[in-house]
Protein backbone atom coordinates (compact mmCIF):
# COMPACT_ATOMS: atom_id res chain seq x y z
CA UNK A 1 0.00 0.00 0.00
CA UNK A 2 1.07 3.53 -0.49
CA UNK A 3 2.28 5.26 2.64
CA UNK A 4 -0.12 7.24 4.80
CA UNK A 5 -0.52 8.80 8.37
CA UNK A 6 -0.79 12.28 9.91
CA UNK A 7 0.03 14.15 13.05
CA UNK A 8 -3.37 15.82 13.13
CA UNK A 9 -6.08 13.93 14.94
CA UNK A 10 -8.54 12.73 12.33
CA UNK A 11 -12.11 11.94 13.36
CA UNK A 12 -13.54 8.44 12.94
CA UNK A 13 -16.68 9.92 11.42
CA UNK A 14 -17.75 9.68 7.79
CA UNK A 15 -16.37 12.18 5.30
CA UNK A 16 -18.19 12.35 1.98
CA UNK A 17 -16.21 10.70 -0.83
CA UNK A 18 -17.56 13.48 -3.05
CA UNK A 19 -15.80 16.18 -1.05
CA UNK A 20 -12.89 17.97 -2.63
CA UNK A 21 -9.39 17.31 -1.37
CA UNK A 22 -9.35 20.74 0.22
CA UNK A 23 -12.64 20.26 2.03
CA UNK A 24 -11.57 16.81 3.25
CA UNK A 25 -8.37 18.27 4.66
CA UNK A 26 -10.35 21.00 6.39
CA UNK A 27 -12.75 18.50 7.92
CA UNK A 28 -9.96 16.18 9.02
CA UNK A 29 -8.16 19.02 10.80
CA UNK A 30 -11.30 20.24 12.55
CA UNK A 31 -12.76 18.86 15.76
CA UNK A 32 -16.24 20.14 14.88
CA UNK A 33 -18.77 17.82 13.31
CA UNK A 34 -20.10 19.25 10.02
CA UNK A 35 -23.86 19.77 9.79
CA UNK A 36 -25.57 16.68 8.34
CA UNK A 37 -26.72 16.98 4.76
CA UNK A 38 -30.05 15.62 3.59
CA UNK A 39 -28.23 12.94 1.58
CA UNK A 40 -26.15 11.89 4.58
CA UNK A 41 -29.18 11.73 6.87
CA UNK A 42 -31.08 9.64 4.33
CA UNK A 43 -28.11 7.34 3.86
CA UNK A 44 -27.63 6.93 7.61
CA UNK A 45 -31.33 6.11 8.02
CA UNK A 46 -31.16 3.52 5.24
CA UNK A 47 -28.11 1.82 6.69
CA UNK A 48 -29.53 1.89 10.22
CA UNK A 49 -32.73 0.25 8.96
CA UNK A 50 -30.75 -2.45 7.17
CA UNK A 51 -28.72 -3.19 10.29
CA UNK A 52 -31.84 -3.25 12.48
CA UNK A 53 -33.53 -5.72 10.14
CA UNK A 54 -30.45 -7.92 10.13
CA UNK A 55 -30.23 -7.75 13.93
CA UNK A 56 -33.88 -8.67 14.43
CA UNK A 57 -33.84 -11.60 12.01
CA UNK A 58 -30.61 -12.86 13.51
CA UNK A 59 -31.72 -12.74 17.14
CA UNK A 60 -31.28 -16.48 17.48
CA UNK A 61 -27.68 -16.39 16.22
CA UNK A 62 -24.78 -17.41 18.44
CA UNK A 63 -24.17 -15.04 21.34
CA UNK A 64 -20.42 -15.72 21.03
CA UNK A 65 -20.22 -13.86 17.72
CA UNK A 66 -17.68 -11.02 17.74
CA UNK A 67 -16.99 -8.51 14.98
CA UNK A 68 -13.37 -8.85 13.86
CA UNK A 69 -11.60 -6.64 11.35
CA UNK A 70 -9.57 -8.83 9.00
CA UNK A 71 -7.47 -6.11 7.46
CA UNK A 72 -6.02 -2.91 8.85
CA UNK A 73 -2.70 -1.23 9.50
CA UNK A 74 -1.05 0.76 12.26
CA UNK A 75 2.06 2.85 12.00
CA UNK A 76 4.03 5.27 14.09
CA UNK A 77 2.88 8.77 14.91
CA UNK A 78 5.38 11.44 13.84
CA UNK A 79 6.57 11.61 17.46
CA UNK A 80 7.01 7.83 17.66
CA UNK A 81 8.88 7.90 14.36
CA UNK A 82 11.38 10.33 15.92
CA UNK A 83 11.70 8.28 19.10
CA UNK A 84 12.53 4.86 17.72
CA UNK A 85 10.05 3.69 15.10
CA UNK A 86 11.25 5.44 11.92
CA UNK A 87 9.41 5.29 8.64
CA UNK A 88 11.04 3.55 5.72
CA UNK A 89 12.69 6.18 3.47
CA UNK A 90 10.16 7.48 0.96
CA UNK A 91 7.22 5.94 2.85
CA UNK A 92 6.59 8.67 5.39
CA UNK A 93 3.03 8.66 6.72
CA UNK A 94 0.46 11.23 5.60
CA UNK A 95 -2.57 9.92 7.51
CA UNK A 96 -2.89 9.35 11.20
CA UNK A 97 -2.53 5.62 11.86
CA UNK A 98 -1.43 5.14 15.45
CA UNK A 99 -2.87 2.46 17.72
CA UNK A 100 -4.65 4.90 20.04
CA UNK A 101 -6.63 6.34 17.15
CA UNK A 102 -7.44 2.85 15.87
CA UNK A 103 -8.76 1.76 19.26
CA UNK A 104 -11.00 4.84 19.42
CA UNK A 105 -12.45 3.98 16.02
CA UNK A 106 -12.93 0.30 16.85
CA UNK A 107 -14.68 1.16 20.11
CA UNK A 108 -17.05 3.56 18.36
CA UNK A 109 -17.87 0.97 15.68
CA UNK A 110 -18.26 -1.99 18.04
CA UNK A 111 -15.36 -3.99 16.60
CA UNK A 112 -13.83 -6.45 19.08
CA UNK A 113 -10.53 -7.38 17.49
CA UNK A 114 -8.41 -7.15 14.38
CA UNK A 115 -5.57 -8.50 12.28
CA UNK A 116 -2.86 -5.87 11.90
CA UNK A 117 -1.06 -6.13 8.56
CA UNK A 118 2.51 -4.83 8.59
CA UNK A 119 2.43 -1.54 6.65
CA UNK A 120 4.76 -0.54 3.86
CA UNK A 121 5.54 2.60 5.89
CA UNK A 122 7.88 0.50 8.07
CA UNK A 123 8.76 -2.08 5.37
CA UNK A 124 10.48 -5.06 7.05
CA UNK A 125 11.01 -3.33 10.40
CA UNK A 126 8.24 -4.92 12.46
CA UNK A 127 9.15 -3.29 15.77
CA UNK A 128 6.22 -0.83 15.88
CA UNK A 129 3.56 -3.42 15.08
CA UNK A 130 5.20 -5.89 17.47
CA UNK A 131 4.99 -3.34 20.28
CA UNK A 132 1.26 -2.90 19.64
CA UNK A 133 0.66 -6.66 19.58
CA UNK A 134 2.42 -7.05 22.91
CA UNK A 135 0.53 -4.14 24.47
CA UNK A 136 -2.89 -5.42 23.38
CA UNK A 137 -2.56 -9.24 23.11
CA UNK A 138 -6.29 -9.92 23.42
CA UNK A 139 -7.22 -7.27 20.87
CA UNK A 140 -4.82 -7.77 17.98
CA UNK A 141 -2.93 -10.44 16.10
CA UNK A 142 -0.31 -9.68 13.47
CA UNK A 143 0.38 -10.35 9.81
CA UNK A 144 4.04 -9.82 8.99
CA UNK A 145 5.46 -8.77 5.62
CA UNK A 146 7.47 -11.35 3.69
CA UNK A 147 10.97 -10.25 2.71
CA UNK A 148 11.77 -11.90 -0.64
CA UNK A 149 15.43 -10.83 -0.72
CA UNK A 150 17.63 -12.99 -2.96
CA UNK A 151 19.85 -14.03 -0.05
CA UNK A 152 16.97 -15.86 1.62
CA UNK A 153 17.30 -13.89 4.86
CA UNK A 154 13.57 -13.31 4.83
CA UNK A 155 12.91 -16.99 5.53
CA UNK A 156 14.64 -16.83 8.93
CA UNK A 157 12.94 -13.52 9.67
CA UNK A 158 9.56 -15.06 8.86
CA UNK A 159 10.18 -17.97 11.22
CA UNK A 160 11.35 -15.62 13.98
CA UNK A 161 8.30 -13.37 13.67
CA UNK A 162 5.85 -16.26 13.75
CA UNK A 163 7.54 -18.46 16.36
CA UNK A 164 9.09 -15.86 18.66
CA UNK A 165 6.94 -12.77 18.15
CA UNK A 166 3.70 -14.73 17.68
CA UNK A 167 2.60 -13.29 14.34
CA UNK A 168 -0.27 -15.34 12.92
CA UNK A 169 -0.03 -14.65 9.17
CA UNK A 170 2.27 -13.28 6.47
CA UNK A 171 1.68 -10.98 3.51
CA UNK A 172 3.09 -11.56 0.04
CA UNK A 173 3.46 -8.36 -1.98
CA UNK A 174 4.73 -9.33 -5.45
CA UNK A 175 5.88 -5.74 -6.02
CA UNK A 176 8.60 -6.31 -3.42
CA UNK A 177 10.17 -9.24 -5.28
CA UNK A 178 13.45 -8.40 -7.04
CA UNK A 179 12.95 -7.06 -10.55
CA UNK A 180 11.98 -9.78 -12.99
CA UNK A 181 11.37 -12.33 -10.23
CA UNK A 182 8.09 -14.07 -9.45
CA UNK A 183 6.50 -15.25 -6.22
CA UNK A 184 7.22 -18.77 -7.44
CA UNK A 185 10.98 -18.34 -7.46
CA UNK A 186 13.10 -20.36 -5.02
CA UNK A 187 12.83 -17.83 -2.20
CA UNK A 188 9.11 -17.35 -2.75
CA UNK A 189 8.46 -21.07 -2.64
CA UNK A 190 10.52 -21.43 0.52
CA UNK A 191 8.63 -18.59 2.20
CA UNK A 192 5.28 -20.03 1.13
CA UNK A 193 6.18 -23.54 2.30
CA UNK A 194 7.54 -22.26 5.61
CA UNK A 195 4.31 -20.34 6.24
CA UNK A 196 2.31 -23.53 5.72
CA UNK A 197 4.65 -25.49 7.97
CA UNK A 198 4.13 -22.91 10.73
CA UNK A 199 0.38 -22.72 10.21
CA UNK A 200 0.41 -19.10 9.07
CA UNK A 201 -1.97 -18.10 6.25
CA UNK A 202 -0.44 -16.16 3.36
CA UNK A 203 -2.29 -12.98 2.38
CA UNK A 204 -1.58 -12.01 -1.21
CA UNK A 205 -1.75 -8.38 -2.35
CA UNK A 206 -2.28 -7.93 -6.10
CA UNK A 207 -2.59 -4.17 -6.49
CA UNK A 208 -1.93 -4.41 -10.23
CA UNK A 209 -4.82 -6.84 -10.68
CA UNK A 210 -5.28 -10.59 -10.40
CA UNK A 211 -4.64 -11.23 -14.12
CA UNK A 212 -0.88 -10.75 -13.78
CA UNK A 213 -0.57 -13.33 -11.00
CA UNK A 214 -3.07 -16.08 -11.79
CA UNK A 215 -0.44 -18.59 -12.87
CA UNK A 216 1.81 -17.91 -9.86
CA UNK A 217 -0.99 -18.19 -7.32
CA UNK A 218 -2.35 -21.36 -8.94
CA UNK A 219 1.11 -22.91 -8.88
CA UNK A 220 1.62 -22.13 -5.20
CA UNK A 221 -1.86 -23.38 -4.26
CA UNK A 222 -1.37 -26.58 -6.22
CA UNK A 223 2.14 -27.35 -4.97
CA UNK A 224 1.60 -26.38 -1.32
CA UNK A 225 -2.01 -27.25 -0.44
CA UNK A 226 -1.21 -27.15 3.29
CA UNK A 227 -0.61 -23.38 3.11
CA UNK A 228 -3.76 -21.32 3.61
CA UNK A 229 -4.14 -18.40 1.19
CA UNK A 230 -6.09 -15.17 1.67
CA UNK A 231 -6.75 -12.92 -1.33
CA UNK A 232 -6.69 -9.34 -0.07
CA UNK A 233 -9.30 -6.79 -1.15
CA UNK A 234 -11.19 -9.24 -3.39
CA UNK A 235 -8.02 -9.43 -5.50
CA UNK A 236 -8.76 -5.82 -6.51
CA UNK A 237 -11.63 -6.95 -8.74
CA UNK A 238 -14.15 -4.17 -9.37
CA UNK A 239 -17.62 -4.81 -10.83
CA UNK A 240 -16.79 -5.96 -14.38
CA UNK A 241 -17.63 -3.55 -17.21
CA UNK A 242 -16.12 -5.48 -20.13
CA UNK A 243 -15.09 -8.98 -21.19
CA UNK A 244 -11.53 -8.60 -19.95
CA UNK A 245 -12.64 -7.59 -16.46
CA UNK A 246 -15.23 -10.38 -16.38
CA UNK A 247 -12.52 -12.87 -17.32
CA UNK A 248 -10.31 -11.61 -14.49
CA UNK A 249 -13.15 -11.80 -11.97
CA UNK A 250 -14.06 -15.30 -13.14
CA UNK A 251 -10.43 -16.35 -12.63
CA UNK A 252 -10.60 -14.94 -9.12
CA UNK A 253 -13.80 -16.89 -8.44
CA UNK A 254 -12.19 -20.02 -9.85
CA UNK A 255 -9.65 -20.03 -7.04
CA UNK A 256 -12.52 -21.24 -4.86
CA UNK A 257 -11.76 -24.72 -6.18
CA UNK A 258 -8.82 -24.70 -3.78
CA UNK A 259 -10.37 -25.27 -0.34
CA UNK A 260 -7.47 -23.50 1.37
CA UNK A 261 -8.21 -20.15 -0.33
CA UNK A 262 -10.09 -17.42 1.54
CA UNK A 263 -11.19 -13.93 0.48
CA UNK A 264 -11.11 -10.54 2.16
CA UNK A 265 -14.12 -8.39 1.36
CA UNK A 266 -12.04 -5.44 2.44
CA UNK A 267 -11.21 -1.90 1.46
CA UNK A 268 -14.57 -1.51 -0.29
CA UNK A 269 -13.59 1.93 -1.54
CA UNK A 270 -10.84 0.22 -3.54
CA UNK A 271 -13.14 -2.20 -5.34
CA UNK A 272 -16.21 -0.02 -5.89
CA UNK A 273 -16.90 2.29 -8.81
CA UNK A 274 -19.39 4.25 -6.71
CA UNK A 275 -19.38 6.54 -3.71
CA UNK A 276 -20.19 5.32 -0.22
CA UNK A 277 -21.89 2.99 0.70
CA UNK A 278 -20.45 1.11 -2.31
CA UNK A 279 -23.65 -0.62 -3.35
CA UNK A 280 -22.18 -1.84 -6.64
CA UNK A 281 -20.03 -4.29 -4.68
CA UNK A 282 -23.23 -6.21 -3.90
CA UNK A 283 -22.95 -8.08 -7.20
CA UNK A 284 -19.36 -8.98 -6.38
CA UNK A 285 -20.24 -10.17 -2.89
CA UNK A 286 -23.16 -12.25 -4.13
CA UNK A 287 -20.98 -14.14 -6.61
CA UNK A 288 -18.19 -14.61 -4.10
CA UNK A 289 -20.58 -16.06 -1.53
CA UNK A 290 -21.98 -18.41 -4.19
CA UNK A 291 -18.50 -19.65 -5.06
CA UNK A 292 -16.57 -19.58 -1.80
CA UNK A 293 -19.29 -19.69 0.84
CA UNK A 294 -19.58 -17.06 3.56
CA UNK A 295 -17.33 -19.10 5.87
CA UNK A 296 -14.37 -18.32 3.58
CA UNK A 297 -15.04 -14.59 3.38
CA UNK A 298 -13.96 -11.94 5.89
CA UNK A 299 -14.57 -8.21 6.17
CA UNK A 300 -11.70 -5.78 6.56
CA UNK A 301 -11.77 -2.00 6.92
CA UNK A 302 -8.33 -1.14 5.53
CA UNK A 303 -7.80 1.39 8.32
CA UNK A 304 -6.45 4.07 8.23
CA UNK A 305 -6.78 4.49 4.45
CA UNK A 306 -10.55 4.20 4.89
CA UNK A 307 -10.80 7.19 7.24
CA UNK A 308 -10.93 9.94 4.58
CA UNK A 309 -13.17 7.75 2.41
CA UNK A 310 -16.09 6.91 4.70
CA UNK A 311 -14.73 6.72 8.22
CA UNK A 312 -14.10 3.53 10.20
CA UNK A 313 -17.63 3.06 11.49
CA UNK A 314 -18.95 3.76 8.01
CA UNK A 315 -16.76 0.98 6.64
CA UNK A 316 -18.35 -1.54 8.99
CA UNK A 317 -21.90 -0.29 8.40
CA UNK A 318 -21.48 -0.45 4.63
CA UNK A 319 -21.17 -4.24 4.83
CA UNK A 320 -24.62 -4.66 6.38
CA UNK A 321 -26.05 -2.16 3.91
CA UNK A 322 -24.59 -3.97 0.89
CA UNK A 323 -25.62 -7.36 2.31
CA UNK A 324 -29.22 -6.14 2.63
CA UNK A 325 -29.30 -5.49 -1.12
CA UNK A 326 -28.71 -9.14 -1.94
CA UNK A 327 -30.56 -10.74 0.99
CA UNK A 328 -27.49 -12.17 2.69
CA UNK A 329 -28.70 -14.28 5.61
CA UNK A 330 -27.93 -13.14 9.18
CA UNK A 331 -25.82 -16.26 9.61
CA UNK A 332 -23.73 -15.54 6.52
CA UNK A 333 -23.29 -11.93 7.57
CA UNK A 334 -21.93 -13.08 10.92
CA UNK A 335 -19.37 -15.25 9.15
CA UNK A 336 -18.24 -12.32 7.02
CA UNK A 337 -18.10 -9.87 9.92
CA UNK A 338 -16.14 -12.05 12.29
CA UNK A 339 -16.82 -15.76 12.52
CA UNK A 340 -14.58 -16.64 9.57
CA UNK A 341 -11.68 -14.83 11.23
CA UNK A 342 -12.40 -16.42 14.62
CA UNK A 343 -12.43 -19.86 13.02
CA UNK A 344 -9.30 -19.29 10.94
CA UNK A 345 -7.36 -17.91 13.90
CA UNK A 346 -8.86 -19.96 16.70
CA UNK A 347 -8.50 -18.61 20.20
CA UNK A 348 -7.08 -15.28 19.05
CA UNK A 349 -9.89 -13.17 20.55
CA UNK A 350 -11.23 -15.58 23.16
CA UNK A 351 -10.33 -13.25 26.02
CA UNK A 352 -11.48 -9.99 24.42
XYZ file of C-alpha atoms in Angstrom:
352
model
C 0.000 0.000 0.000
C 1.067 3.535 -0.492
C 2.281 5.263 2.637
C -0.123 7.238 4.798
C -0.518 8.796 8.368
C -0.794 12.276 9.909
C 0.033 14.148 13.054
C -3.366 15.823 13.128
C -6.079 13.927 14.945
C -8.542 12.728 12.332
C -12.105 11.935 13.361
C -13.538 8.442 12.941
C -16.675 9.919 11.418
C -17.745 9.676 7.791
C -16.375 12.184 5.303
C -18.189 12.355 1.975
C -16.208 10.700 -0.833
C -17.560 13.477 -3.052
C -15.803 16.179 -1.053
C -12.886 17.967 -2.630
C -9.387 17.305 -1.367
C -9.346 20.741 0.218
C -12.639 20.256 2.026
C -11.569 16.812 3.255
C -8.369 18.267 4.664
C -10.355 21.000 6.392
C -12.747 18.497 7.919
C -9.963 16.177 9.016
C -8.163 19.015 10.797
C -11.303 20.241 12.552
C -12.758 18.864 15.757
C -16.236 20.145 14.879
C -18.769 17.818 13.314
C -20.099 19.251 10.020
C -23.863 19.774 9.787
C -25.569 16.685 8.335
C -26.716 16.982 4.759
C -30.052 15.617 3.592
C -28.228 12.936 1.583
C -26.151 11.890 4.583
C -29.177 11.732 6.872
C -31.079 9.643 4.334
C -28.107 7.341 3.863
C -27.625 6.932 7.614
C -31.330 6.111 8.021
C -31.163 3.519 5.238
C -28.110 1.822 6.691
C -29.531 1.887 10.220
C -32.734 0.249 8.956
C -30.750 -2.454 7.171
C -28.723 -3.185 10.290
C -31.837 -3.249 12.478
C -33.527 -5.716 10.144
C -30.451 -7.915 10.126
C -30.232 -7.755 13.929
C -33.880 -8.665 14.431
C -33.841 -11.596 12.008
C -30.610 -12.859 13.511
C -31.717 -12.739 17.142
C -31.276 -16.481 17.476
C -27.683 -16.389 16.221
C -24.783 -17.409 18.437
C -24.170 -15.042 21.345
C -20.422 -15.715 21.029
C -20.223 -13.856 17.723
C -17.681 -11.023 17.742
C -16.985 -8.512 14.984
C -13.371 -8.849 13.861
C -11.596 -6.640 11.345
C -9.574 -8.835 8.995
C -7.474 -6.108 7.465
C -6.020 -2.912 8.849
C -2.696 -1.229 9.496
C -1.050 0.762 12.263
C 2.062 2.855 11.996
C 4.034 5.273 14.094
C 2.881 8.765 14.905
C 5.380 11.440 13.841
C 6.567 11.606 17.455
C 7.011 7.828 17.663
C 8.879 7.901 14.360
C 11.381 10.329 15.924
C 11.700 8.283 19.099
C 12.532 4.859 17.721
C 10.049 3.687 15.096
C 11.252 5.440 11.923
C 9.405 5.294 8.641
C 11.043 3.554 5.720
C 12.686 6.183 3.469
C 10.163 7.484 0.959
C 7.218 5.938 2.848
C 6.586 8.673 5.393
C 3.035 8.663 6.719
C 0.463 11.231 5.597
C -2.565 9.920 7.510
C -2.888 9.349 11.204
C -2.531 5.625 11.858
C -1.428 5.145 15.452
C -2.872 2.458 17.723
C -4.646 4.901 20.040
C -6.629 6.336 17.149
C -7.438 2.852 15.874
C -8.757 1.764 19.262
C -11.002 4.839 19.421
C -12.449 3.976 16.015
C -12.930 0.299 16.850
C -14.679 1.158 20.107
C -17.046 3.562 18.358
C -17.865 0.968 15.681
C -18.259 -1.992 18.044
C -15.362 -3.989 16.597
C -13.832 -6.447 19.080
C -10.529 -7.382 17.489
C -8.408 -7.149 14.375
C -5.574 -8.501 12.281
C -2.859 -5.868 11.903
C -1.060 -6.133 8.565
C 2.515 -4.834 8.592
C 2.429 -1.540 6.654
C 4.765 -0.535 3.861
C 5.544 2.596 5.891
C 7.882 0.504 8.070
C 8.755 -2.076 5.372
C 10.478 -5.056 7.048
C 11.013 -3.334 10.402
C 8.241 -4.915 12.461
C 9.148 -3.289 15.774
C 6.219 -0.829 15.875
C 3.561 -3.415 15.084
C 5.199 -5.894 17.472
C 4.995 -3.335 20.278
C 1.255 -2.903 19.640
C 0.658 -6.658 19.578
C 2.423 -7.049 22.911
C 0.534 -4.144 24.474
C -2.891 -5.425 23.379
C -2.560 -9.237 23.106
C -6.293 -9.915 23.425
C -7.222 -7.267 20.874
C -4.823 -7.775 17.975
C -2.930 -10.444 16.099
C -0.311 -9.683 13.465
C 0.379 -10.348 9.810
C 4.040 -9.817 8.985
C 5.463 -8.774 5.623
C 7.474 -11.348 3.691
C 10.965 -10.248 2.707
C 11.767 -11.902 -0.639
C 15.431 -10.826 -0.725
C 17.633 -12.988 -2.958
C 19.849 -14.033 -0.054
C 16.970 -15.861 1.615
C 17.305 -13.887 4.858
C 13.566 -13.308 4.834
C 12.911 -16.990 5.534
C 14.639 -16.832 8.927
C 12.937 -13.521 9.666
C 9.555 -15.064 8.865
C 10.180 -17.973 11.217
C 11.350 -15.623 13.976
C 8.304 -13.369 13.671
C 5.851 -16.261 13.751
C 7.545 -18.464 16.360
C 9.090 -15.864 18.663
C 6.945 -12.770 18.152
C 3.704 -14.730 17.678
C 2.598 -13.293 14.341
C -0.268 -15.337 12.921
C -0.028 -14.653 9.175
C 2.270 -13.283 6.473
C 1.677 -10.980 3.515
C 3.093 -11.564 0.040
C 3.462 -8.363 -1.975
C 4.731 -9.326 -5.447
C 5.875 -5.742 -6.024
C 8.602 -6.315 -3.425
C 10.168 -9.236 -5.284
C 13.453 -8.404 -7.040
C 12.950 -7.056 -10.552
C 11.984 -9.781 -12.991
C 11.372 -12.331 -10.229
C 8.094 -14.074 -9.447
C 6.503 -15.247 -6.217
C 7.216 -18.772 -7.440
C 10.980 -18.345 -7.457
C 13.101 -20.365 -5.021
C 12.829 -17.834 -2.197
C 9.110 -17.355 -2.747
C 8.460 -21.072 -2.642
C 10.519 -21.426 0.524
C 8.631 -18.591 2.198
C 5.283 -20.028 1.132
C 6.181 -23.540 2.295
C 7.537 -22.256 5.612
C 4.306 -20.344 6.243
C 2.314 -23.531 5.722
C 4.655 -25.492 7.966
C 4.127 -22.911 10.726
C 0.377 -22.720 10.214
C 0.407 -19.101 9.071
C -1.971 -18.098 6.249
C -0.443 -16.159 3.361
C -2.290 -12.984 2.383
C -1.584 -12.009 -1.214
C -1.746 -8.379 -2.354
C -2.285 -7.933 -6.099
C -2.588 -4.174 -6.490
C -1.927 -4.413 -10.229
C -4.818 -6.838 -10.679
C -5.278 -10.588 -10.404
C -4.644 -11.228 -14.115
C -0.877 -10.751 -13.780
C -0.569 -13.331 -11.003
C -3.072 -16.083 -11.791
C -0.442 -18.586 -12.868
C 1.806 -17.910 -9.863
C -0.992 -18.190 -7.318
C -2.349 -21.358 -8.937
C 1.108 -22.914 -8.877
C 1.621 -22.128 -5.198
C -1.858 -23.378 -4.256
C -1.369 -26.576 -6.218
C 2.140 -27.351 -4.970
C 1.599 -26.375 -1.319
C -2.014 -27.246 -0.443
C -1.212 -27.150 3.293
C -0.615 -23.380 3.108
C -3.758 -21.319 3.605
C -4.135 -18.404 1.188
C -6.085 -15.170 1.670
C -6.748 -12.924 -1.327
C -6.688 -9.339 -0.075
C -9.298 -6.786 -1.154
C -11.188 -9.244 -3.387
C -8.016 -9.429 -5.496
C -8.764 -5.818 -6.514
C -11.632 -6.951 -8.738
C -14.150 -4.171 -9.372
C -17.616 -4.810 -10.835
C -16.795 -5.961 -14.384
C -17.627 -3.554 -17.207
C -16.119 -5.478 -20.125
C -15.095 -8.984 -21.188
C -11.531 -8.595 -19.953
C -12.643 -7.594 -16.463
C -15.227 -10.380 -16.377
C -12.523 -12.870 -17.316
C -10.306 -11.613 -14.487
C -13.154 -11.799 -11.972
C -14.060 -15.299 -13.141
C -10.432 -16.347 -12.634
C -10.595 -14.943 -9.119
C -13.799 -16.890 -8.440
C -12.190 -20.016 -9.852
C -9.649 -20.028 -7.036
C -12.522 -21.235 -4.859
C -11.763 -24.724 -6.176
C -8.815 -24.703 -3.776
C -10.375 -25.270 -0.336
C -7.473 -23.499 1.368
C -8.207 -20.153 -0.332
C -10.091 -17.417 1.537
C -11.194 -13.934 0.475
C -11.111 -10.545 2.161
C -14.122 -8.392 1.364
C -12.039 -5.444 2.443
C -11.215 -1.902 1.462
C -14.568 -1.507 -0.292
C -13.587 1.933 -1.540
C -10.840 0.220 -3.537
C -13.145 -2.200 -5.345
C -16.206 -0.017 -5.888
C -16.900 2.290 -8.811
C -19.391 4.247 -6.708
C -19.379 6.544 -3.707
C -20.187 5.317 -0.215
C -21.894 2.989 0.701
C -20.454 1.111 -2.306
C -23.654 -0.618 -3.349
C -22.184 -1.842 -6.639
C -20.029 -4.292 -4.676
C -23.234 -6.214 -3.897
C -22.949 -8.077 -7.204
C -19.356 -8.980 -6.380
C -20.244 -10.175 -2.887
C -23.161 -12.252 -4.133
C -20.982 -14.136 -6.606
C -18.186 -14.612 -4.101
C -20.583 -16.055 -1.525
C -21.983 -18.410 -4.187
C -18.500 -19.653 -5.060
C -16.574 -19.578 -1.799
C -19.285 -19.690 0.839
C -19.581 -17.063 3.564
C -17.327 -19.103 5.874
C -14.366 -18.321 3.584
C -15.045 -14.587 3.382
C -13.963 -11.938 5.894
C -14.569 -8.207 6.171
C -11.703 -5.777 6.556
C -11.770 -1.997 6.923
C -8.328 -1.138 5.534
C -7.800 1.391 8.319
C -6.448 4.070 8.231
C -6.777 4.486 4.453
C -10.552 4.204 4.895
C -10.797 7.189 7.244
C -10.933 9.941 4.585
C -13.169 7.749 2.408
C -16.088 6.912 4.695
C -14.727 6.717 8.223
C -14.104 3.528 10.205
C -17.632 3.061 11.494
C -18.946 3.764 8.009
C -16.763 0.976 6.638
C -18.350 -1.537 8.991
C -21.900 -0.287 8.401
C -21.479 -0.449 4.635
C -21.175 -4.239 4.833
C -24.621 -4.664 6.380
C -26.047 -2.163 3.911
C -24.592 -3.973 0.893
C -25.624 -7.357 2.307
C -29.219 -6.142 2.631
C -29.301 -5.486 -1.117
C -28.707 -9.144 -1.936
C -30.557 -10.735 0.987
C -27.490 -12.170 2.694
C -28.704 -14.281 5.615
C -27.932 -13.145 9.177
C -25.818 -16.258 9.615
C -23.733 -15.541 6.515
C -23.295 -11.925 7.573
C -21.929 -13.081 10.918
C -19.373 -15.250 9.151
C -18.244 -12.317 7.020
C -18.099 -9.867 9.917
C -16.136 -12.051 12.289
C -16.819 -15.762 12.518
C -14.579 -16.638 9.567
C -11.679 -14.831 11.232
C -12.396 -16.424 14.616
C -12.435 -19.865 13.017
C -9.301 -19.292 10.939
C -7.364 -17.908 13.903
C -8.862 -19.960 16.695
C -8.502 -18.612 20.201
C -7.085 -15.278 19.053
C -9.888 -13.171 20.545
C -11.226 -15.585 23.157
C -10.328 -13.252 26.023
C -11.482 -9.989 24.418
